[in-house]
Short mmCIF file of C-alpha atoms and ligand atoms in Angstrom, two decimals:
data_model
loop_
_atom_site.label_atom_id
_atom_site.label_comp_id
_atom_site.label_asym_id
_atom_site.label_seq_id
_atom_site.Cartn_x
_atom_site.Cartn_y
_atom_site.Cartn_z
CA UNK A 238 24.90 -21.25 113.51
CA UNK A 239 25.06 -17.64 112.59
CA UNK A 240 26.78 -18.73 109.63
CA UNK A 241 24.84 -21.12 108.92
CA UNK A 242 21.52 -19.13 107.69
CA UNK A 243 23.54 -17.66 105.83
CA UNK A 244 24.47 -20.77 103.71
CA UNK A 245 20.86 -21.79 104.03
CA UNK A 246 19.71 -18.36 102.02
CA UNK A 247 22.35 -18.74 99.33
CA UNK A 248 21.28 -22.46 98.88
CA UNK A 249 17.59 -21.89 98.84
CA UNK A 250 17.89 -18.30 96.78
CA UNK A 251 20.62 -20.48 93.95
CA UNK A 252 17.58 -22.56 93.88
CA UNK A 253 14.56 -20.60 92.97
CA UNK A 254 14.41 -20.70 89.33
CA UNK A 255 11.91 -17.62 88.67
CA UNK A 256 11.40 -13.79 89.97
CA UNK A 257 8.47 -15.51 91.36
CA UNK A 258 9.98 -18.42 93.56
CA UNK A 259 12.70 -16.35 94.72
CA UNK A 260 10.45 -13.56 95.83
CA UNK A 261 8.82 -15.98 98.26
CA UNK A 262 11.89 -17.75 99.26
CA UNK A 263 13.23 -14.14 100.38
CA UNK A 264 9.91 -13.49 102.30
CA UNK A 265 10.97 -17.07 104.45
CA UNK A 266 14.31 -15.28 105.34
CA UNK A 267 13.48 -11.80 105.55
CA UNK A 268 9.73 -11.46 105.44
CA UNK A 269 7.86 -9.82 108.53
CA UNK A 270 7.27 -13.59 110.07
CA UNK A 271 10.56 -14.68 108.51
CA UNK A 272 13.12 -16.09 110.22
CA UNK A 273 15.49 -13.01 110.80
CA UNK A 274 12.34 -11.26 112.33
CA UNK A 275 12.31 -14.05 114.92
CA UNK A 276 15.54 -13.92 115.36
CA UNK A 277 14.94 -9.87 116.06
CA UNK A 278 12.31 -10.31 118.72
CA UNK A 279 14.17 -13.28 120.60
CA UNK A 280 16.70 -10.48 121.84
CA UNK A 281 14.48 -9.08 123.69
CA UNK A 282 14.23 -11.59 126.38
CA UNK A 283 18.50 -11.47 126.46
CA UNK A 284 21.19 -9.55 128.73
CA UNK A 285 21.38 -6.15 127.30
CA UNK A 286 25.60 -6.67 127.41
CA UNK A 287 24.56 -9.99 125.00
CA UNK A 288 21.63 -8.19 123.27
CA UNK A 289 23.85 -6.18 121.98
CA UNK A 290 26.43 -8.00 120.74
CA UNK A 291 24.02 -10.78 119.30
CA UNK A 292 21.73 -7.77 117.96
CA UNK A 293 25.27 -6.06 116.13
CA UNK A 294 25.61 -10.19 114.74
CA UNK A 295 21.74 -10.29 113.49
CA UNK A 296 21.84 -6.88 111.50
CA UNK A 297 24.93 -8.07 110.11
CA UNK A 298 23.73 -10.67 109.05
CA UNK A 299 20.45 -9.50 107.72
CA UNK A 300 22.47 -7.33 105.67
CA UNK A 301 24.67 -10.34 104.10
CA UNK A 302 21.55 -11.82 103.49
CA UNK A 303 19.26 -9.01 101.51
CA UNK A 304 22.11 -9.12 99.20
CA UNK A 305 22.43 -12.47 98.46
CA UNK A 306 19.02 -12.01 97.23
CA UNK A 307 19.53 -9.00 95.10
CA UNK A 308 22.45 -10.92 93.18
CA UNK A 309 20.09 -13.38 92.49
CA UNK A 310 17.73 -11.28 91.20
CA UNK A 311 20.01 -9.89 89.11
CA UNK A 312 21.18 -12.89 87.97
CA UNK A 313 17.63 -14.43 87.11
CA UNK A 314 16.45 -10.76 85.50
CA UNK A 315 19.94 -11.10 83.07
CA UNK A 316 18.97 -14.68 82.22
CA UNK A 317 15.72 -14.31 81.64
CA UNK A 318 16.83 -11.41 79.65
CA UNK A 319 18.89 -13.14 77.29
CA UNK A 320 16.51 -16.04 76.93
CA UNK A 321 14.35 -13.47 75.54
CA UNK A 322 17.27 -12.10 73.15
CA UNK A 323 17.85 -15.25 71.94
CA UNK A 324 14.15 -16.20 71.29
CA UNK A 325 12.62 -13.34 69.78
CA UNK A 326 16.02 -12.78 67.85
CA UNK A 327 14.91 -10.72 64.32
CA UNK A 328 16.50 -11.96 61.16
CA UNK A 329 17.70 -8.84 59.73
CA UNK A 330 18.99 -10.61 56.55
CA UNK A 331 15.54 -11.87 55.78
CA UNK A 332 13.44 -10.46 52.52
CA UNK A 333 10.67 -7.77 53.43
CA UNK A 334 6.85 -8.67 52.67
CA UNK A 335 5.83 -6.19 49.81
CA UNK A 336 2.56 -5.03 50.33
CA UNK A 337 1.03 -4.00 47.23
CA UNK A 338 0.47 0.10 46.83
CA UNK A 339 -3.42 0.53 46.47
CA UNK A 340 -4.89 2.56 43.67
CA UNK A 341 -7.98 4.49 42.46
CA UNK A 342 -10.81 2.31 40.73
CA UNK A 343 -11.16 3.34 37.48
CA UNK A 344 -14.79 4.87 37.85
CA UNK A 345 -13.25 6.66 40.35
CA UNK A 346 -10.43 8.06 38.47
CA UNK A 347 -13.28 8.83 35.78
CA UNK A 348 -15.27 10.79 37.96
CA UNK A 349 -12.15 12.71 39.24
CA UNK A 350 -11.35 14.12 36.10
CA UNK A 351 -14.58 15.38 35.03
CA UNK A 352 -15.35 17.02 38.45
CA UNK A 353 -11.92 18.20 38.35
CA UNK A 354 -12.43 19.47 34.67
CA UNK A 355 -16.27 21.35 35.99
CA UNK A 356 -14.75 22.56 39.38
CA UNK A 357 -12.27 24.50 37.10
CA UNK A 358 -14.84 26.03 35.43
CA UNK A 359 -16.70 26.83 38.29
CA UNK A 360 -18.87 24.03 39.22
CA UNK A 361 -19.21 23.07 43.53
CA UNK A 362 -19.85 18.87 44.24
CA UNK A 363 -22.47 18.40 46.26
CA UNK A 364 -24.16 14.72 46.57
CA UNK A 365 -27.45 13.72 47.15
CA UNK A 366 -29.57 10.31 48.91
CA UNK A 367 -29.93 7.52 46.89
CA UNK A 368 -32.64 6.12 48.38
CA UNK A 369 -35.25 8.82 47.23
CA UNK A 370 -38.73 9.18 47.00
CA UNK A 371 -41.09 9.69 44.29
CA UNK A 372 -41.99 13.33 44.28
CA UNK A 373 -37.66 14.19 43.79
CA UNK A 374 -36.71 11.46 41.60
CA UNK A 375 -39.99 12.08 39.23
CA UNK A 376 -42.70 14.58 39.92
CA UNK A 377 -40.66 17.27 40.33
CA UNK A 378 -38.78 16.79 37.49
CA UNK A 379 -41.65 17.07 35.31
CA UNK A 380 -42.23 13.06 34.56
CA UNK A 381 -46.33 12.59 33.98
CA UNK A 382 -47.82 10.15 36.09
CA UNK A 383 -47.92 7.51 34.09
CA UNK A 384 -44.60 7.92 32.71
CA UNK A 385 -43.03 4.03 32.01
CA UNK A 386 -39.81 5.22 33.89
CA UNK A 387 -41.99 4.90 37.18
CA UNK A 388 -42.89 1.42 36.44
CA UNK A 389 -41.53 -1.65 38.67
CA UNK A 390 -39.85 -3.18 35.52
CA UNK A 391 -37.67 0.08 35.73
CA UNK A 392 -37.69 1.30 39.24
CA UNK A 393 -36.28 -0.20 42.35
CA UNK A 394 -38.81 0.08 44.77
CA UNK A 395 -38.41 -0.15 48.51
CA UNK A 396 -40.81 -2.03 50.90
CA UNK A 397 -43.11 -1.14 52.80
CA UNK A 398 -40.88 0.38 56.43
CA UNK A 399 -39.24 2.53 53.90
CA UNK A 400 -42.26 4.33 52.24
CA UNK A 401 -41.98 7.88 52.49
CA UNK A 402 -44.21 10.47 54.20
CA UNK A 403 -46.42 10.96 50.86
CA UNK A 404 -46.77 7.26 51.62
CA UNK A 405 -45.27 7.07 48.42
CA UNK A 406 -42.99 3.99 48.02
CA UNK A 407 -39.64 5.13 48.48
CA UNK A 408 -37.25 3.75 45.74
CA UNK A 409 -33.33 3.91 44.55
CA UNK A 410 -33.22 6.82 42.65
CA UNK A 411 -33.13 5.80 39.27
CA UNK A 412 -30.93 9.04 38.44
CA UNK A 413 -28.62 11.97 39.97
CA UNK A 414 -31.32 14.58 38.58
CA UNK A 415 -33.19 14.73 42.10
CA UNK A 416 -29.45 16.25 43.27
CA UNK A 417 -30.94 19.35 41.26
CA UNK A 418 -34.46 19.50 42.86
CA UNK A 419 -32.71 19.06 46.55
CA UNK A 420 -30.34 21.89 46.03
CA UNK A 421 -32.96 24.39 44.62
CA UNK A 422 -34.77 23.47 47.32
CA UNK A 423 -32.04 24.43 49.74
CA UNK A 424 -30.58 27.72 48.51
CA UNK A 425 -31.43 30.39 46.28
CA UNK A 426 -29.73 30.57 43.05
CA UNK A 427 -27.51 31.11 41.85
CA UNK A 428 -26.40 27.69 41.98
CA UNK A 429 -23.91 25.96 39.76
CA UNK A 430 -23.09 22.45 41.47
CA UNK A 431 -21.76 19.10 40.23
CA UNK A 432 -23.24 15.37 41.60
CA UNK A 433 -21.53 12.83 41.05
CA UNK A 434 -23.24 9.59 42.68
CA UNK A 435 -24.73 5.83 42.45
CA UNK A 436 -28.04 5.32 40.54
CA UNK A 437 -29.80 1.92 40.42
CA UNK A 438 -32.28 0.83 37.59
CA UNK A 439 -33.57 -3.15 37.01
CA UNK A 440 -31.34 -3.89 33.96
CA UNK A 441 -28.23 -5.95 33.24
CA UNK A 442 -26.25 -6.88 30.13
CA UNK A 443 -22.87 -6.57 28.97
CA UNK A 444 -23.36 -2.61 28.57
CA UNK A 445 -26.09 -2.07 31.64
CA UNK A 446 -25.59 -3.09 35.07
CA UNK A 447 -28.38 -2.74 38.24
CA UNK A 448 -26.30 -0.29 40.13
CA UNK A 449 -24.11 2.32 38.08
CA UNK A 450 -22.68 5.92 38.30
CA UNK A 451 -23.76 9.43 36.99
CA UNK A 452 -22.57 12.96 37.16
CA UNK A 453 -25.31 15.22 37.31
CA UNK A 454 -24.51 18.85 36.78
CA UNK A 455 -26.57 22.57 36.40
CA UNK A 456 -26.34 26.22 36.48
CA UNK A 457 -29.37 28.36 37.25
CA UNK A 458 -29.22 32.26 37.68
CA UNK A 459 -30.48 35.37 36.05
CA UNK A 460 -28.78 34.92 32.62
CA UNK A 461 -27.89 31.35 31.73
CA UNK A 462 -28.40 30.68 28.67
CA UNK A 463 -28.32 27.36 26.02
CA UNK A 464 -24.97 29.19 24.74
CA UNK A 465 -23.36 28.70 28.12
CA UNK A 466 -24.36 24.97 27.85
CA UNK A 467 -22.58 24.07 24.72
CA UNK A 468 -19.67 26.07 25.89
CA UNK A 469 -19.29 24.25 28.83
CA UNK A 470 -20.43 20.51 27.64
CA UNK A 471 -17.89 21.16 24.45
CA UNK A 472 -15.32 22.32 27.43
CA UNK A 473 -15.79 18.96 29.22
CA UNK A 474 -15.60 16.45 27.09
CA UNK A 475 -12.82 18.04 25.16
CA UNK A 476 -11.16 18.42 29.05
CA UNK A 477 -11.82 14.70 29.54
CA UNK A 478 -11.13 13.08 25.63
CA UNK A 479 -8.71 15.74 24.19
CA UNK A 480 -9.06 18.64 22.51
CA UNK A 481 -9.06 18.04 19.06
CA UNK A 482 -12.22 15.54 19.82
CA UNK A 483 -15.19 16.90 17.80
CA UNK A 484 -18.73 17.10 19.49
CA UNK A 485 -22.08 17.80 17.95
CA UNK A 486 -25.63 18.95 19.95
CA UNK A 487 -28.92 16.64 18.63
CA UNK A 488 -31.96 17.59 19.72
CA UNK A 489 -34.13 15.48 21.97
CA UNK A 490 -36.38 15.07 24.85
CA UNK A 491 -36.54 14.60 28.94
CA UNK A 492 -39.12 15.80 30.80
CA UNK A 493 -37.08 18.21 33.42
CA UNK A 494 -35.64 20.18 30.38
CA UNK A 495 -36.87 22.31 27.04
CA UNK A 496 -35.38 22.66 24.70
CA UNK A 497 -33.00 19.21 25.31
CA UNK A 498 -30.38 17.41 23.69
CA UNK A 499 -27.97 14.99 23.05
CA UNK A 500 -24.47 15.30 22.90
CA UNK A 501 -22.35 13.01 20.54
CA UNK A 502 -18.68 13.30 20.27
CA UNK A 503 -16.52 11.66 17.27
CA UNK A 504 -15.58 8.16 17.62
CA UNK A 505 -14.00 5.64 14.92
CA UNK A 506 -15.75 7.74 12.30
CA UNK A 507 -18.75 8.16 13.28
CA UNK A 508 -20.50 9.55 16.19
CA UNK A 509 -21.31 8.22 19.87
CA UNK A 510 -23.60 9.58 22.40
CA UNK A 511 -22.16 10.44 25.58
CA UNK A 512 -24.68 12.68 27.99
CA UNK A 513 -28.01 14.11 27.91
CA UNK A 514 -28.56 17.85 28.56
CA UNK A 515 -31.32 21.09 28.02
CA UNK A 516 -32.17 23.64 29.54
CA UNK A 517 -34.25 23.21 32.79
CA UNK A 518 -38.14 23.25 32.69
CA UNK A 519 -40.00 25.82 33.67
CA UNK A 520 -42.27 23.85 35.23
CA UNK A 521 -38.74 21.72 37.87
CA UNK A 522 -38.19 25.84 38.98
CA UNK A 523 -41.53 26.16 39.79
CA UNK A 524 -41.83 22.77 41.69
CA UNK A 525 -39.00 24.24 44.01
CA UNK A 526 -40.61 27.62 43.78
CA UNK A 527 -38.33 29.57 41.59
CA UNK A 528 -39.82 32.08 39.59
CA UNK A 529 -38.62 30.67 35.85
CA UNK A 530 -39.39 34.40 34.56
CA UNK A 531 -36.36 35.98 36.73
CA UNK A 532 -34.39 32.57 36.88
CA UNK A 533 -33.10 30.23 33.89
CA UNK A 534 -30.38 27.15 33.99
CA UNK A 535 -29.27 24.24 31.83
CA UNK A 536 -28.64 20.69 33.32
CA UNK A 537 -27.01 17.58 32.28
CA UNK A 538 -26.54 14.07 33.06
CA UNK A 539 -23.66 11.69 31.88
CA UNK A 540 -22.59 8.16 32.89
CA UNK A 541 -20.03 7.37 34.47
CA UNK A 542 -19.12 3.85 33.34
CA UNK A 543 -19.96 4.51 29.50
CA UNK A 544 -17.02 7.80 29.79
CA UNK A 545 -14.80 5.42 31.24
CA UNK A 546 -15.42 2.34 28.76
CA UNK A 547 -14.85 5.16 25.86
CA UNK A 548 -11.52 6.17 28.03
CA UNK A 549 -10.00 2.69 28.38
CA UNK A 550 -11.77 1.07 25.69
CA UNK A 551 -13.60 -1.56 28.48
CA UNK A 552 -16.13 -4.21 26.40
CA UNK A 553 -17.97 -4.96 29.54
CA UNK A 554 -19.25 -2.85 31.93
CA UNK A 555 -19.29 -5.81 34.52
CA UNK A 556 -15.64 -6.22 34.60
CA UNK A 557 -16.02 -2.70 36.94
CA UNK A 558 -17.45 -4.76 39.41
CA UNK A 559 -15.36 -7.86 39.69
CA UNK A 560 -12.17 -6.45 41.69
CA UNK A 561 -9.95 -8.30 39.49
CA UNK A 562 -6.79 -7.19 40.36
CA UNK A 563 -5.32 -8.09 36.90
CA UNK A 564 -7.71 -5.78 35.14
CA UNK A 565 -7.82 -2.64 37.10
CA UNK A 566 -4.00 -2.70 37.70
CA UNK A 567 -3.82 -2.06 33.63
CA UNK A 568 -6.03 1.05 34.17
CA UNK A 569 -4.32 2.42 36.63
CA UNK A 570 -3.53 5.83 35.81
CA UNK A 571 -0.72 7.35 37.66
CA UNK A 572 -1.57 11.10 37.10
CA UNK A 573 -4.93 11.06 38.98
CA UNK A 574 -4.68 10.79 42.46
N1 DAH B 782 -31.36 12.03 34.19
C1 DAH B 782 -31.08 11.62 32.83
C2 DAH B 782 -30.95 10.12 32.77
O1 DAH B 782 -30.71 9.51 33.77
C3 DAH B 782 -29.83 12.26 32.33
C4 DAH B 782 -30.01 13.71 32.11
C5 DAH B 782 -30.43 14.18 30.89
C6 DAH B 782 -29.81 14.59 33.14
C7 DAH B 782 -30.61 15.53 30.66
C8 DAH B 782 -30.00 15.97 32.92
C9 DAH B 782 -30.41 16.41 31.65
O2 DAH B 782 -29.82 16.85 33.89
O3 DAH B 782 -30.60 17.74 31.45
O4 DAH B 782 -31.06 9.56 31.72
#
């Protein structure tokens, strides 16, 4: 009979299928009100010259029995094992997936190389909001109050939650120029920082689109003078065309600078404008309370989209926007990074 539980626990732990099954089929032969247990506490009530004889039998047999079931265990942990091996098996002959390598947009790359070409010289980046409000994308630039730029056909304005504390509407900045007005009104010159950022205006066509890019850049301190500008503006667009492009200063007008111009660099044999500069107002230091008498600075503005149209030749400032793969892989340029 001894013998016999024996057979019973090899039969019963053959048959459990899983970890699972065979853990309680164990507990039945060896668990704490399992049958070996019984058979444990019914010595008690024999002879002590039987007890222990049948006790020496029992342990003996408990023995045989704890390692039927660790066999098992073994057995089922192996072939569940190599079920495993056999179905997550990994076809090492099979083709990788190529994942494309991404890339800079183009505006991006654009804007790289003229900060890169102004850092050398000099220049700090610094960005600024672009949701702004009235008094640093206009007033204190010098724009009258009834300048057309501040008109809804021109401006983004923002609705009512956003209206700033002037009670002002607040609006998309309709230019990087406020960048100027923020930093002066940060630090003391001098100050010669770089903004590159997005600008939003209500007009589309095939060379104007709602939301676009500008670098905005100045120099203020004691002795900056309209010679430094064309120095540095014939430096950077020479850095970012070539060298032997030639560029020529026009005169013209913005509000936040006097005297301004235009520049225009050589293109197809004739000339094309490409930013705006002059040297700051007297009246934008003295809006951030600079005294213009000890203080002077040029600015400038460019656009970012129209020096990278002129770079890759582009017809359409749209195609930017689209994210056709197609058409920016062509401009990738593999020496900005
Ligand atoms: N803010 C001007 C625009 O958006 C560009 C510009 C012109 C910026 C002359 C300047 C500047 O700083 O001096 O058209």
């Amino acid at each position: 009979m001894a013998e016999e539980l024996t057979l019973q626990a090899e039969h019963a732990a053959s048959e459990a299928e899983s970890l699972d099954d065979l853990r309680q089929v164990r507990s039945r032969f060896l668990g704490k009100k399992g049958v070996l247990s019984q058979r444990l506490k019914e010595l008690g009530s024999l002879e002590p010259e039987q007890r222990k004889i049948q006790g020496q039998l029992v342990h003996q047999q408990k023995k045989a029995i704890e390692q039927i079931f660790i066999s098992r265990e073994d057995e089922l942990k192996l072939s569940l094992y190599q079920k495993r091996l056999d179905q997550e098996r990994i076809d090492v002959t099979l083709k990788g997936r190529y994942i494309a390598p991404g890339a800079l947009h183009p505006l991006e790359t654009t804007v790289r190389i003229v900060l890169g070409v102004l850092q050398r010289m000099g220049f700090e980046v610094e960005e600024g909001p672009e949701v702004e409000d009235a008094f640093h994308n206009f007033d204190a630039l010098n724009f009258p109050p009834d300048h057309p730029a501040k008109e809804m056909q021109d401006t983004f304005f923002l609705a009512e939650p956003f209206k700033d504390k002037f009670g002002a509407p607040s609006l998309l900045r309709t230019h990087t120029s406020p960048v100027q007005i923020r930093a002066m009104e940060d630090r003391d010159p001098p100050l010669k920082i770089v903004a590159p950022g997005k600008v939003y205006r209500c007009d589309a066509d095939v060379t104007h689109s709602p939301m676009f890019h500008q670098i905005e850049g100045f120099w203020v301190d004691k002795h900056v003078t309209f010679r430094d500008l064309k120095g540095i503006l014939t430096e950077l667009i020479k850095g970012v065309f070539g060298e032997s492009i030639p560029v020529r200063f026009r005169p013209s007008f913005f509000p936040f600078t006097e005297p301004s111009a235009e520049v225009d660099m050589g293109w197809q044999n004739g000339w094309l404008e490409v930013l705006g500069c002059g040297m700051i107002h007297p009246n934008v230091l003295r809006a951030v309370d600079i005294d213009p008498n000890v203080y002077q600075g040029f600015a400038f503005g460019l656009g970012v989209e129209r020096f990278a149209m002129l770079r890759y030749g582009i017809p359409d400032i749209r195609l930017f926007y689209e994210s056709d793969v197609r058409f920016l892989r062509q401009l990738q340029d593999p020496l900005i990074r």
